[in-house]
Amino acid sequence: MKELNQEYVLSLIQKEAWKPVLDFLYKRKEEIPNDTLLQYSATIFESEFFSKISKENTSITFDNLQELFLLHNGKFFVLNDDNYKTLVRELAAQSEGETAYNYAKLFPEEEVCKEIINKYEKEKPKKELANKIEKMNWIEIYNRLFEVINVQGDASTYFSGPRFINTLKEFNQYHPDYHQYINLRNEQGKSTSRKIYFYDMIMELDENTRIDFINRILEMVEPFEEEKVKPIKALIKGEKPKIEKPKKETANEEVATVFISYSWDSEKHKNWVLELANQLVKEGVNVILDRYELRPGKNLPHFVETSIKKADRIVIIFTPNYKLKAEKRAGGVGYEYSIMNSELYKNQTNNERIIPVLRDGDSTDSIPEFMQQYIHIDMRNDENYENSYTDLLREIYDEPEIIKPEIGTKRNIASS
C-alpha cells in the first residue's frame, strides 16, 4: 500500500481528489500538529479546497462539504473562521428545507443565510401538512406497513424483496435491482433481513418521495387490507389513528425507563451487562434488556424499535466489538446504532437521551467516530465500579452531584 506522505497528499490535492485527502486528515489528525510538513500539506489543502468552492468547481461534492463539516465540528481538523463560514454558507445553499435552515442559523447575519432563514420562516406557516409530516412517527408507520406486506402466502399483499424494489424503481429508475442491492449490503456487512433493509431503503428517500412510495404500496394492498391501511393513511396525514393507549404498568412517575444497547462480545461481558441491569432494576430503574425480553420466535427489529421509542434514556455500553458492528451496521447492534445515530445527528447540541458508557478499550477503539464528541462514563476499572455506577445512576435520573447555587443579590461594594 502506498505510504500517505506529504508528496502523496500534494499530488492528491493537485488532482482535486478531495475524498482521499479528507480521509488522510482524519487518519493523521494526531500527527499533523507535530509535523511541519504535514501542517504545510493541510494548509495547502485548505487554501486550494476553498479557492475551488469560490469558483464553483464541480470536483467538490456535497459529500465532501459534509465530511469537512463533521471533521471541523469533531475537532479532528479545525478550519479558520473565514473558511468555516464559507463552508456553512455553501452547505446551506446546496441543502433544502429544514436542513438548509439549520445550517443557515449558524451564521444568520450572512446574506445567503439570511435569505434562507427568511424564506423558510415565511413558507413554514403555509405548509401545515408538511409540519404534520415532520412530526410523524416513521417507525410506527413502517411497523404497521410491514405487518400488512409480510403475510407470506398472500400473493395480493405480500412483498418479496424483488417486488418491493421494483415498486421503488417506479420512483427511482436507477436504484439497484434486487440482486445488486443484496450483494452491496453483503459487501458492507449490513443485514439482509427484509424488515431491516426495507426500512433502510424507505428512510434513505427524501420525505416527499418516501410518502409517495408508501402511498403507492398502500394503494396496492388497500383492496385486501382496508382496515389496516386506514391508520397508516391517518399517520401520513399527521393525524392520530383511533387506538386506545395502553395503561402504564406503574403510577410511580419517578421510575425511569432505560434501554441498554451492547454487543455480545463474550459470556463474561454479557454477564457484566446483566448484573448492571439487575442492579439498576433493584434501585428503581425500569430496564429494557434483550436477555429479559427476547425469546425464540420473537421479532428482533420490532423489539429494538419499540424499546428505543419508549425508553427515557438509552445506555450504550461501548467496546471495540460494539464499534465494529455499529460502523458496519451489522446485526442487532448495527440496527440499534442506525436509529440512535440518526437521532443524535438531528440533535447534535442537545443530547438528552443517550448515555455513553466505556467498558473496554480506549475511546478511539470502542466508540464510533460520530459519538466520540460526547462525554462518556468510564466503567473500565472494576475497582472504581461503585463510583462509576453512582455517576450512571445520577445521569439516568438527571440528579448531578454538583448543582449550581441560585444567583444572589449584588453586594453594595461602595459602602463596604
Tab-separated table of C-alpha atoms in Angstrom:
chain	number	residue	atom	x	y	z
A	1	MET	CA	0.000	0.000	0.000
A	2	LYS	CA	1.384	3.430	-0.941
A	3	GLU	CA	2.540	5.473	2.030
A	4	LEU	CA	0.446	8.546	2.729
A	5	ASN	CA	3.300	11.058	2.877
A	6	GLN	CA	3.462	14.750	2.100
A	7	GLU	CA	4.226	14.290	-1.598
A	8	TYR	CA	1.337	11.877	-1.974
A	9	VAL	CA	-1.081	14.299	-0.337
A	10	LEU	CA	0.072	17.173	-2.502
A	11	SER	CA	-0.423	15.020	-5.598
A	12	LEU	CA	-3.985	14.274	-4.470
A	13	ILE	CA	-4.626	17.989	-3.987
A	14	GLN	CA	-3.286	18.689	-7.462
A	15	LYS	CA	-5.676	16.047	-8.875
A	16	GLU	CA	-8.526	17.535	-6.792
A	17	ALA	CA	-9.096	14.098	-5.246
A	18	TRP	CA	-10.741	15.547	-2.149
A	19	LYS	CA	-12.150	12.362	-0.592
A	20	PRO	CA	-8.736	10.669	-0.087
A	21	VAL	CA	-7.349	13.938	1.286
A	22	LEU	CA	-10.212	14.224	3.800
A	23	ASP	CA	-9.606	10.613	4.838
A	24	PHE	CA	-5.924	11.450	5.304
A	25	LEU	CA	-6.722	14.463	7.506
A	26	TYR	CA	-8.806	12.281	9.795
A	27	LYS	CA	-6.365	9.354	9.990
A	28	ARG	CA	-3.378	11.638	10.659
A	29	LYS	CA	-5.199	14.066	12.966
A	30	GLU	CA	-2.866	13.336	15.889
A	31	GLU	CA	0.328	13.662	13.810
A	32	ILE	CA	-0.449	16.883	11.948
A	33	PRO	CA	0.031	19.320	14.896
A	34	ASN	CA	3.552	17.990	15.486
A	35	ASP	CA	4.733	17.554	11.902
A	36	THR	CA	5.728	20.677	9.968
A	37	LEU	CA	5.464	19.004	6.561
A	38	LEU	CA	2.032	17.601	7.288
A	39	GLN	CA	0.906	21.003	8.602
A	40	TYR	CA	2.077	22.521	5.336
A	41	SER	CA	0.096	19.910	3.358
A	42	ALA	CA	-3.004	20.609	5.434
A	43	THR	CA	-2.632	24.346	4.883
A	44	ILE	CA	-2.265	23.840	1.140
A	45	PHE	CA	-5.380	21.631	1.129
A	46	GLU	CA	-7.459	24.229	2.965
A	47	SER	CA	-6.314	27.002	0.645
A	48	GLU	CA	-6.888	25.023	-2.561
A	49	PHE	CA	-10.193	23.488	-1.451
A	50	PHE	CA	-11.753	26.827	-0.588
A	51	SER	CA	-10.419	28.518	-3.699
A	52	LYS	CA	-12.310	25.882	-5.713
A	53	ILE	CA	-15.506	26.478	-3.729
A	54	SER	CA	-15.474	30.133	-4.635
A	55	LYS	CA	-15.149	29.166	-8.315
A	56	GLU	CA	-17.977	26.602	-8.027
A	57	ASN	CA	-15.612	23.834	-9.070
A	58	THR	CA	-17.502	20.632	-9.904
A	59	SER	CA	-14.821	18.422	-8.318
A	60	ILE	CA	-16.143	19.353	-4.865
A	61	THR	CA	-19.214	17.311	-3.999
A	62	PHE	CA	-21.829	17.904	-1.338
A	63	ASP	CA	-20.491	14.819	0.481
A	64	ASN	CA	-17.030	16.450	0.585
A	65	LEU	CA	-18.549	19.529	2.214
A	66	GLN	CA	-20.474	17.485	4.768
A	67	GLU	CA	-17.430	15.409	5.670
A	68	LEU	CA	-15.311	18.516	6.196
A	69	PHE	CA	-18.108	19.990	8.343
A	70	LEU	CA	-18.053	16.888	10.572
A	71	LEU	CA	-14.242	16.922	10.742
A	72	HIS	CA	-14.302	20.543	11.901
A	73	ASN	CA	-17.076	20.110	14.469
A	74	GLY	CA	-15.497	16.924	15.777
A	75	LYS	CA	-12.250	18.891	16.318
A	76	PHE	CA	-10.415	16.462	14.000
A	77	PHE	CA	-9.378	19.200	11.563
A	78	VAL	CA	-10.207	22.766	12.575
A	79	LEU	CA	-10.718	25.335	9.818
A	80	ASN	CA	-10.006	29.023	10.192
A	81	ASP	CA	-13.065	31.180	10.925
A	82	ASP	CA	-13.487	32.563	7.400
A	83	ASN	CA	-13.270	29.161	5.746
A	84	TYR	CA	-15.697	27.617	8.216
A	85	LYS	CA	-18.160	30.392	7.454
A	86	THR	CA	-17.709	29.774	3.722
A	87	LEU	CA	-18.270	26.047	4.250
A	88	VAL	CA	-21.502	26.612	6.170
A	89	ARG	CA	-22.777	29.093	3.564
A	90	GLU	CA	-22.141	26.545	0.807
A	91	LEU	CA	-23.830	23.724	2.728
A	92	ALA	CA	-26.846	25.929	3.392
A	93	ALA	CA	-27.033	26.982	-0.268
A	94	GLN	CA	-26.845	23.378	-1.508
A	95	SER	CA	-29.362	21.991	1.003
A	96	GLU	CA	-33.128	22.243	1.145
A	97	GLY	CA	-35.851	22.792	3.702
A	98	GLU	CA	-35.066	22.357	7.372
A	99	THR	CA	-31.532	21.101	6.671
A	100	ALA	CA	-30.660	24.344	4.864
A	101	TYR	CA	-32.383	26.326	7.617
A	102	ASN	CA	-30.325	24.611	10.364
A	103	TYR	CA	-27.066	25.333	8.533
A	104	ALA	CA	-28.108	28.952	7.918
A	105	LYS	CA	-28.822	29.519	11.613
A	106	LEU	CA	-25.118	29.003	12.377
A	107	PHE	CA	-24.353	32.336	10.639
A	108	PRO	CA	-27.691	34.193	10.491
A	109	GLU	CA	-26.093	37.546	9.580
A	110	GLU	CA	-24.595	36.236	6.340
A	111	GLU	CA	-26.636	37.387	3.340
A	112	VAL	CA	-27.158	33.908	1.871
A	113	CYS	CA	-28.091	32.511	5.279
A	114	LYS	CA	-30.418	35.413	5.975
A	115	GLU	CA	-32.309	34.759	2.735
A	116	ILE	CA	-32.662	31.053	3.532
A	117	ILE	CA	-33.915	31.778	7.055
A	118	ASN	CA	-36.432	34.379	5.856
A	119	LYS	CA	-37.721	32.108	3.091
A	120	TYR	CA	-38.085	29.116	5.393
A	121	GLU	CA	-39.842	31.050	8.151
A	122	LYS	CA	-42.133	32.740	5.635
A	123	GLU	CA	-43.180	29.489	3.965
A	124	LYS	CA	-43.440	27.414	7.131
A	125	PRO	CA	-46.945	28.558	8.209
A	126	LYS	CA	-48.280	27.743	4.744
A	127	LYS	CA	-47.206	24.117	4.937
A	128	GLU	CA	-49.499	22.674	7.570
A	129	LEU	CA	-49.308	19.190	6.087
A	130	ALA	CA	-45.528	19.366	5.906
A	131	ASN	CA	-45.417	20.407	9.557
A	132	LYS	CA	-47.571	17.431	10.492
A	133	ILE	CA	-45.418	15.112	8.419
A	134	GLU	CA	-42.284	16.290	10.215
A	135	LYS	CA	-43.860	15.089	13.444
A	136	MET	CA	-44.858	11.721	12.044
A	137	ASN	CA	-43.599	8.616	13.757
A	138	TRP	CA	-41.918	6.868	10.843
A	139	ILE	CA	-41.139	3.800	12.920
A	140	GLU	CA	-44.819	3.283	13.761
A	141	ILE	CA	-45.809	3.867	10.128
A	142	TYR	CA	-43.211	1.361	8.976
A	143	ASN	CA	-44.133	-1.275	11.558
A	144	ARG	CA	-47.783	-1.048	10.545
A	145	LEU	CA	-46.874	-1.176	6.853
A	146	PHE	CA	-44.600	-4.195	7.274
A	147	GLU	CA	-47.322	-6.061	9.160
A	148	VAL	CA	-49.546	-5.660	6.093
A	149	ILE	CA	-46.960	-6.664	3.475
A	150	ASN	CA	-45.389	-9.532	5.420
A	151	VAL	CA	-48.180	-12.125	5.272
A	152	GLN	CA	-46.466	-14.961	3.427
A	153	GLY	CA	-48.769	-16.984	1.223
A	154	ASP	CA	-50.985	-13.989	0.449
A	155	ALA	CA	-49.929	-13.080	-3.082
A	156	SER	CA	-52.090	-9.945	-3.025
A	157	THR	CA	-50.345	-8.228	-0.134
A	158	TYR	CA	-47.003	-9.995	0.367
A	159	PHE	CA	-43.967	-8.015	-0.802
A	160	SER	CA	-40.876	-10.050	-1.523
A	161	GLY	CA	-37.547	-8.239	-1.883
A	162	PRO	CA	-37.810	-8.055	-5.710
A	163	ARG	CA	-41.415	-6.805	-5.596
A	164	PHE	CA	-40.546	-4.123	-3.045
A	165	ILE	CA	-37.531	-2.897	-5.047
A	166	ASN	CA	-39.408	-2.981	-8.364
A	167	THR	CA	-42.084	-0.762	-6.794
A	168	LEU	CA	-39.396	1.602	-5.524
A	169	LYS	CA	-37.901	1.789	-9.032
A	170	GLU	CA	-41.162	3.473	-10.136
A	171	PHE	CA	-39.823	6.483	-8.216
A	172	ASN	CA	-36.094	5.971	-8.828
A	173	GLN	CA	-35.409	4.013	-12.010
A	174	TYR	CA	-31.658	3.924	-11.285
A	175	HIS	CA	-31.973	2.193	-7.912
A	176	PRO	CA	-30.027	-1.130	-7.862
A	177	ASP	CA	-32.090	-4.191	-8.678
A	178	TYR	CA	-32.672	-6.855	-6.021
A	179	HIS	CA	-29.508	-8.913	-6.606
A	180	GLN	CA	-27.291	-5.832	-6.930
A	181	TYR	CA	-28.711	-4.381	-3.716
A	182	ILE	CA	-28.336	-7.585	-1.669
A	183	ASN	CA	-24.756	-8.072	-2.911
A	184	LEU	CA	-23.965	-4.474	-1.933
A	185	ARG	CA	-25.348	-4.970	1.586
A	186	ASN	CA	-23.346	-8.182	1.983
A	187	GLU	CA	-20.174	-6.327	0.951
A	188	GLN	CA	-20.936	-3.613	3.518
A	189	GLY	CA	-21.670	-6.130	6.266
A	190	LYS	CA	-25.286	-4.946	6.585
A	191	SER	CA	-28.289	-7.090	7.431
A	192	THR	CA	-30.237	-8.697	4.582
A	193	SER	CA	-33.323	-9.222	6.721
A	194	ARG	CA	-36.305	-7.932	4.710
A	195	LYS	CA	-37.650	-5.871	7.586
A	196	ILE	CA	-34.327	-4.139	8.145
A	197	TYR	CA	-33.366	-3.405	4.540
A	198	PHE	CA	-36.925	-2.370	3.578
A	199	TYR	CA	-36.727	0.187	6.396
A	200	ASP	CA	-33.282	1.373	5.296
A	201	MET	CA	-34.471	1.912	1.709
A	202	ILE	CA	-37.530	3.877	2.843
A	203	MET	CA	-35.548	6.124	5.200
A	204	GLU	CA	-32.915	6.855	2.520
A	205	LEU	CA	-35.598	8.586	0.410
A	206	ASP	CA	-36.328	12.293	0.725
A	207	GLU	CA	-39.532	12.902	2.654
A	208	ASN	CA	-41.815	13.661	-0.300
A	209	THR	CA	-40.665	10.602	-2.265
A	210	ARG	CA	-40.964	8.488	0.883
A	211	ILE	CA	-44.617	9.491	1.269
A	212	ASP	CA	-45.367	8.872	-2.410
A	213	PHE	CA	-43.714	5.459	-2.268
A	214	ILE	CA	-45.593	4.335	0.845
A	215	ASN	CA	-48.866	5.614	-0.607
A	216	ARG	CA	-48.165	3.572	-3.741
A	217	ILE	CA	-47.785	0.402	-1.675
A	218	LEU	CA	-50.948	1.233	0.285
A	219	GLU	CA	-52.803	1.708	-2.990
A	220	MET	CA	-51.796	-1.829	-3.995
A	221	VAL	CA	-52.824	-3.538	-0.742
A	222	GLU	CA	-55.823	-1.436	0.351
A	223	PRO	CA	-58.437	-3.518	-1.529
A	224	PHE	CA	-57.368	-6.529	0.579
A	225	GLU	CA	-56.496	-4.919	3.947
A	226	GLU	CA	-58.609	-1.762	4.161
A	227	GLU	CA	-58.879	-1.710	7.967
A	228	LYS	CA	-55.111	-1.982	8.434
A	229	VAL	CA	-54.402	0.636	5.770
A	230	LYS	CA	-56.675	3.295	7.338
A	231	PRO	CA	-54.487	4.037	10.401
A	232	ILE	CA	-51.359	4.200	8.212
A	233	LYS	CA	-53.004	6.795	5.972
A	234	ALA	CA	-54.056	8.747	9.054
A	235	LEU	CA	-50.457	8.830	10.336
A	236	ILE	CA	-49.190	10.012	6.942
A	237	LYS	CA	-51.688	12.881	7.063
A	238	GLY	CA	-50.396	13.840	10.503
A	239	GLU	CA	-53.493	12.511	12.262
A	240	LYS	CA	-53.647	10.118	15.173
A	241	PRO	CA	-55.253	6.753	14.433
A	242	LYS	CA	-58.111	5.828	16.711
A	243	ILE	CA	-56.459	3.465	19.158
A	244	GLU	CA	-56.571	3.030	22.912
A	245	LYS	CA	-53.327	3.822	24.646
A	246	PRO	CA	-52.143	1.053	26.972
A	247	LYS	CA	-52.047	1.970	30.654
A	248	LYS	CA	-48.670	2.388	32.249
A	249	GLU	CA	-47.540	-0.507	34.390
A	250	THR	CA	-46.798	1.791	37.300
A	251	ALA	CA	-48.132	5.059	38.631
A	252	ASN	CA	-44.734	5.993	40.022
A	253	GLU	CA	-43.646	8.963	37.914
A	254	GLU	CA	-40.117	8.726	39.308
A	255	VAL	CA	-39.408	5.414	37.531
A	256	ALA	CA	-37.085	5.913	34.552
A	257	THR	CA	-37.229	3.503	31.616
A	258	VAL	CA	-33.747	2.690	30.288
A	259	PHE	CA	-32.806	0.658	27.211
A	260	ILE	CA	-29.331	-0.912	27.315
A	261	SER	CA	-27.547	-1.336	23.964
A	262	TYR	CA	-24.466	-3.578	23.913
A	263	SER	CA	-22.752	-6.269	21.858
A	264	TRP	CA	-22.475	-9.929	22.824
A	265	ASP	CA	-18.666	-9.903	22.985
A	266	SER	CA	-18.238	-12.817	25.395
A	267	GLU	CA	-20.065	-14.627	28.200
A	268	LYS	CA	-18.118	-12.533	30.713
A	269	HIS	CA	-19.209	-9.281	29.061
A	270	LYS	CA	-22.829	-10.439	28.694
A	271	ASN	CA	-22.933	-11.342	32.405
A	272	TRP	CA	-21.398	-7.976	33.366
A	273	VAL	CA	-24.154	-6.176	31.443
A	274	LEU	CA	-26.810	-8.434	33.004
A	275	GLU	CA	-25.503	-7.723	36.516
A	276	LEU	CA	-25.524	-3.988	35.774
A	277	ALA	CA	-29.131	-4.248	34.555
A	278	ASN	CA	-30.171	-6.258	37.637
A	279	GLN	CA	-28.611	-3.678	39.944
A	280	LEU	CA	-30.400	-0.817	38.185
A	281	VAL	CA	-33.739	-2.654	38.421
A	282	LYS	CA	-33.248	-3.188	42.161
A	283	GLU	CA	-32.681	0.564	42.510
A	284	GLY	CA	-35.930	1.567	40.818
A	285	VAL	CA	-34.964	1.716	37.119
A	286	ASN	CA	-37.215	0.016	34.561
A	287	VAL	CA	-34.531	-1.618	32.407
A	288	ILE	CA	-35.246	-2.922	28.913
A	289	LEU	CA	-32.668	-5.612	28.115
A	290	ASP	CA	-32.734	-8.172	25.311
A	291	ARG	CA	-31.982	-11.008	27.746
A	292	TYR	CA	-35.059	-10.061	29.772
A	293	GLU	CA	-37.410	-9.729	26.815
A	294	LEU	CA	-36.339	-11.836	23.821
A	295	ARG	CA	-37.306	-15.461	23.409
A	296	PRO	CA	-37.135	-17.818	20.388
A	297	GLY	CA	-39.584	-16.640	17.745
A	298	LYS	CA	-39.575	-13.008	18.862
A	299	ASN	CA	-39.057	-10.233	16.286
A	300	LEU	CA	-35.663	-8.566	16.935
A	301	PRO	CA	-36.113	-5.397	14.798
A	302	HIS	CA	-39.551	-4.792	16.340
A	303	PHE	CA	-38.075	-5.205	19.830
A	304	VAL	CA	-35.289	-2.697	19.046
A	305	GLU	CA	-37.605	-0.085	17.540
A	306	THR	CA	-40.247	-0.212	20.289
A	307	SER	CA	-37.619	-0.281	23.057
A	308	ILE	CA	-35.791	2.800	21.761
A	309	LYS	CA	-39.112	4.557	21.243
A	310	LYS	CA	-40.392	4.124	24.821
A	311	ALA	CA	-37.074	4.497	26.677
A	312	ASP	CA	-36.446	7.710	28.633
A	313	ARG	CA	-32.700	7.135	28.485
A	314	ILE	CA	-30.516	4.844	26.331
A	315	VAL	CA	-27.314	3.457	27.854
A	316	ILE	CA	-24.758	2.334	25.252
A	317	ILE	CA	-22.007	0.000	26.522
A	318	PHE	CA	-19.063	0.717	24.222
A	319	THR	CA	-16.399	-1.901	23.473
A	320	PRO	CA	-14.181	-2.449	20.400
A	321	ASN	CA	-16.588	-5.103	19.105
A	322	TYR	CA	-19.559	-2.747	19.549
A	323	LYS	CA	-17.834	-0.104	17.403
A	324	LEU	CA	-17.006	-2.692	14.723
A	325	LYS	CA	-20.620	-3.891	14.475
A	326	ALA	CA	-22.053	-0.356	14.670
A	327	GLU	CA	-19.911	1.038	11.861
A	328	LYS	CA	-20.623	-1.996	9.665
A	329	ARG	CA	-24.346	-1.735	10.558
A	330	ALA	CA	-24.166	-5.454	11.375
A	331	GLY	CA	-26.816	-7.404	13.326
A	332	GLY	CA	-28.895	-6.011	16.159
A	333	VAL	CA	-26.166	-3.594	17.260
A	334	GLY	CA	-25.977	-2.116	13.746
A	335	TYR	CA	-29.741	-1.648	13.624
A	336	GLU	CA	-29.862	-0.050	17.088
A	337	TYR	CA	-26.958	2.261	16.246
A	338	SER	CA	-28.543	3.372	12.948
A	339	ILE	CA	-31.658	4.565	14.779
A	340	MET	CA	-29.749	6.206	17.651
A	341	ASN	CA	-27.174	7.827	15.367
A	342	SER	CA	-29.939	9.348	13.254
A	343	GLU	CA	-31.493	10.896	16.369
A	344	LEU	CA	-28.150	12.278	17.552
A	345	TYR	CA	-27.335	13.737	14.135
A	346	LYS	CA	-30.558	15.750	14.211
A	347	ASN	CA	-29.883	16.941	17.773
A	348	GLN	CA	-26.105	17.272	17.874
A	349	THR	CA	-26.043	20.021	20.514
A	350	ASN	CA	-28.904	18.735	22.654
A	351	ASN	CA	-28.371	15.061	23.502
A	352	GLU	CA	-30.895	14.417	26.271
A	353	ARG	CA	-31.383	10.649	25.953
A	354	ILE	CA	-28.204	8.752	25.147
A	355	ILE	CA	-25.656	7.979	27.899
A	356	PRO	CA	-22.333	6.656	26.525
A	357	VAL	CA	-20.532	4.159	28.807
A	358	LEU	CA	-16.983	2.987	28.016
A	359	ARG	CA	-16.461	-0.584	29.264
A	360	ASP	CA	-13.438	-1.832	27.300
A	361	GLY	CA	-10.643	-0.371	25.141
A	362	ASP	CA	-9.958	3.323	24.703
A	363	SER	CA	-12.464	5.780	23.273
A	364	THR	CA	-10.896	5.701	19.790
A	365	ASP	CA	-11.060	1.898	19.564
A	366	SER	CA	-14.501	1.465	21.136
A	367	ILE	CA	-16.665	4.499	20.378
A	368	PRO	CA	-17.877	5.172	16.797
A	369	GLU	CA	-16.385	8.363	15.367
A	370	PHE	CA	-19.550	10.473	15.440
A	371	MET	CA	-20.220	9.702	19.122
A	372	GLN	CA	-16.677	10.458	20.276
A	373	GLN	CA	-17.661	14.111	20.699
A	374	TYR	CA	-19.913	13.251	23.673
A	375	ILE	CA	-18.620	12.865	27.247
A	376	HIS	CA	-18.785	9.252	28.403
A	377	ILE	CA	-18.855	7.472	31.761
A	378	ASP	CA	-15.732	5.360	32.225
A	379	MET	CA	-16.618	1.941	33.710
A	380	ARG	CA	-13.481	0.067	32.670
A	381	ASN	CA	-11.979	-0.124	36.165
A	382	ASP	CA	-13.885	-2.643	38.306
A	383	GLU	CA	-12.158	-1.343	41.440
A	384	ASN	CA	-13.848	2.015	40.852
A	385	TYR	CA	-17.169	0.420	39.857
A	386	GLU	CA	-19.308	1.870	42.654
A	387	ASN	CA	-18.294	5.467	41.872
A	388	SER	CA	-18.883	4.965	38.139
A	389	TYR	CA	-22.197	3.229	38.815
A	390	THR	CA	-23.316	6.152	41.002
A	391	ASP	CA	-22.397	8.561	38.173
A	392	LEU	CA	-24.539	6.475	35.808
A	393	LEU	CA	-27.488	6.427	38.202
A	394	ARG	CA	-27.251	10.193	38.687
A	395	GLU	CA	-27.249	10.717	34.927
A	396	ILE	CA	-30.267	8.445	34.428
A	397	TYR	CA	-32.302	10.460	36.931
A	398	ASP	CA	-30.727	13.798	35.962
A	399	GLU	CA	-29.512	14.397	39.514
A	400	PRO	CA	-25.958	15.801	39.181
A	401	GLU	CA	-23.637	15.645	42.176
A	402	ILE	CA	-22.755	19.337	41.891
A	403	ILE	CA	-25.602	21.824	41.471
A	404	LYS	CA	-25.037	25.469	40.654
A	405	PRO	CA	-26.361	27.658	43.511
A	406	GLU	CA	-29.026	30.276	42.868
A	407	ILE	CA	-27.699	33.724	41.959
A	408	GLY	CA	-27.829	36.009	44.960
A	409	THR	CA	-28.120	39.765	45.361
A	410	LYS	CA	-25.235	42.005	44.332
A	411	ARG	CA	-23.396	43.425	47.319
A	412	ASN	CA	-23.134	47.205	47.617
A	413	ILE	CA	-19.390	47.433	47.157
A	414	ALA	CA	-19.215	51.206	47.558
A	415	SER	CA	-20.421	51.081	51.163
A	416	SER	CA	-18.219	48.148	52.232
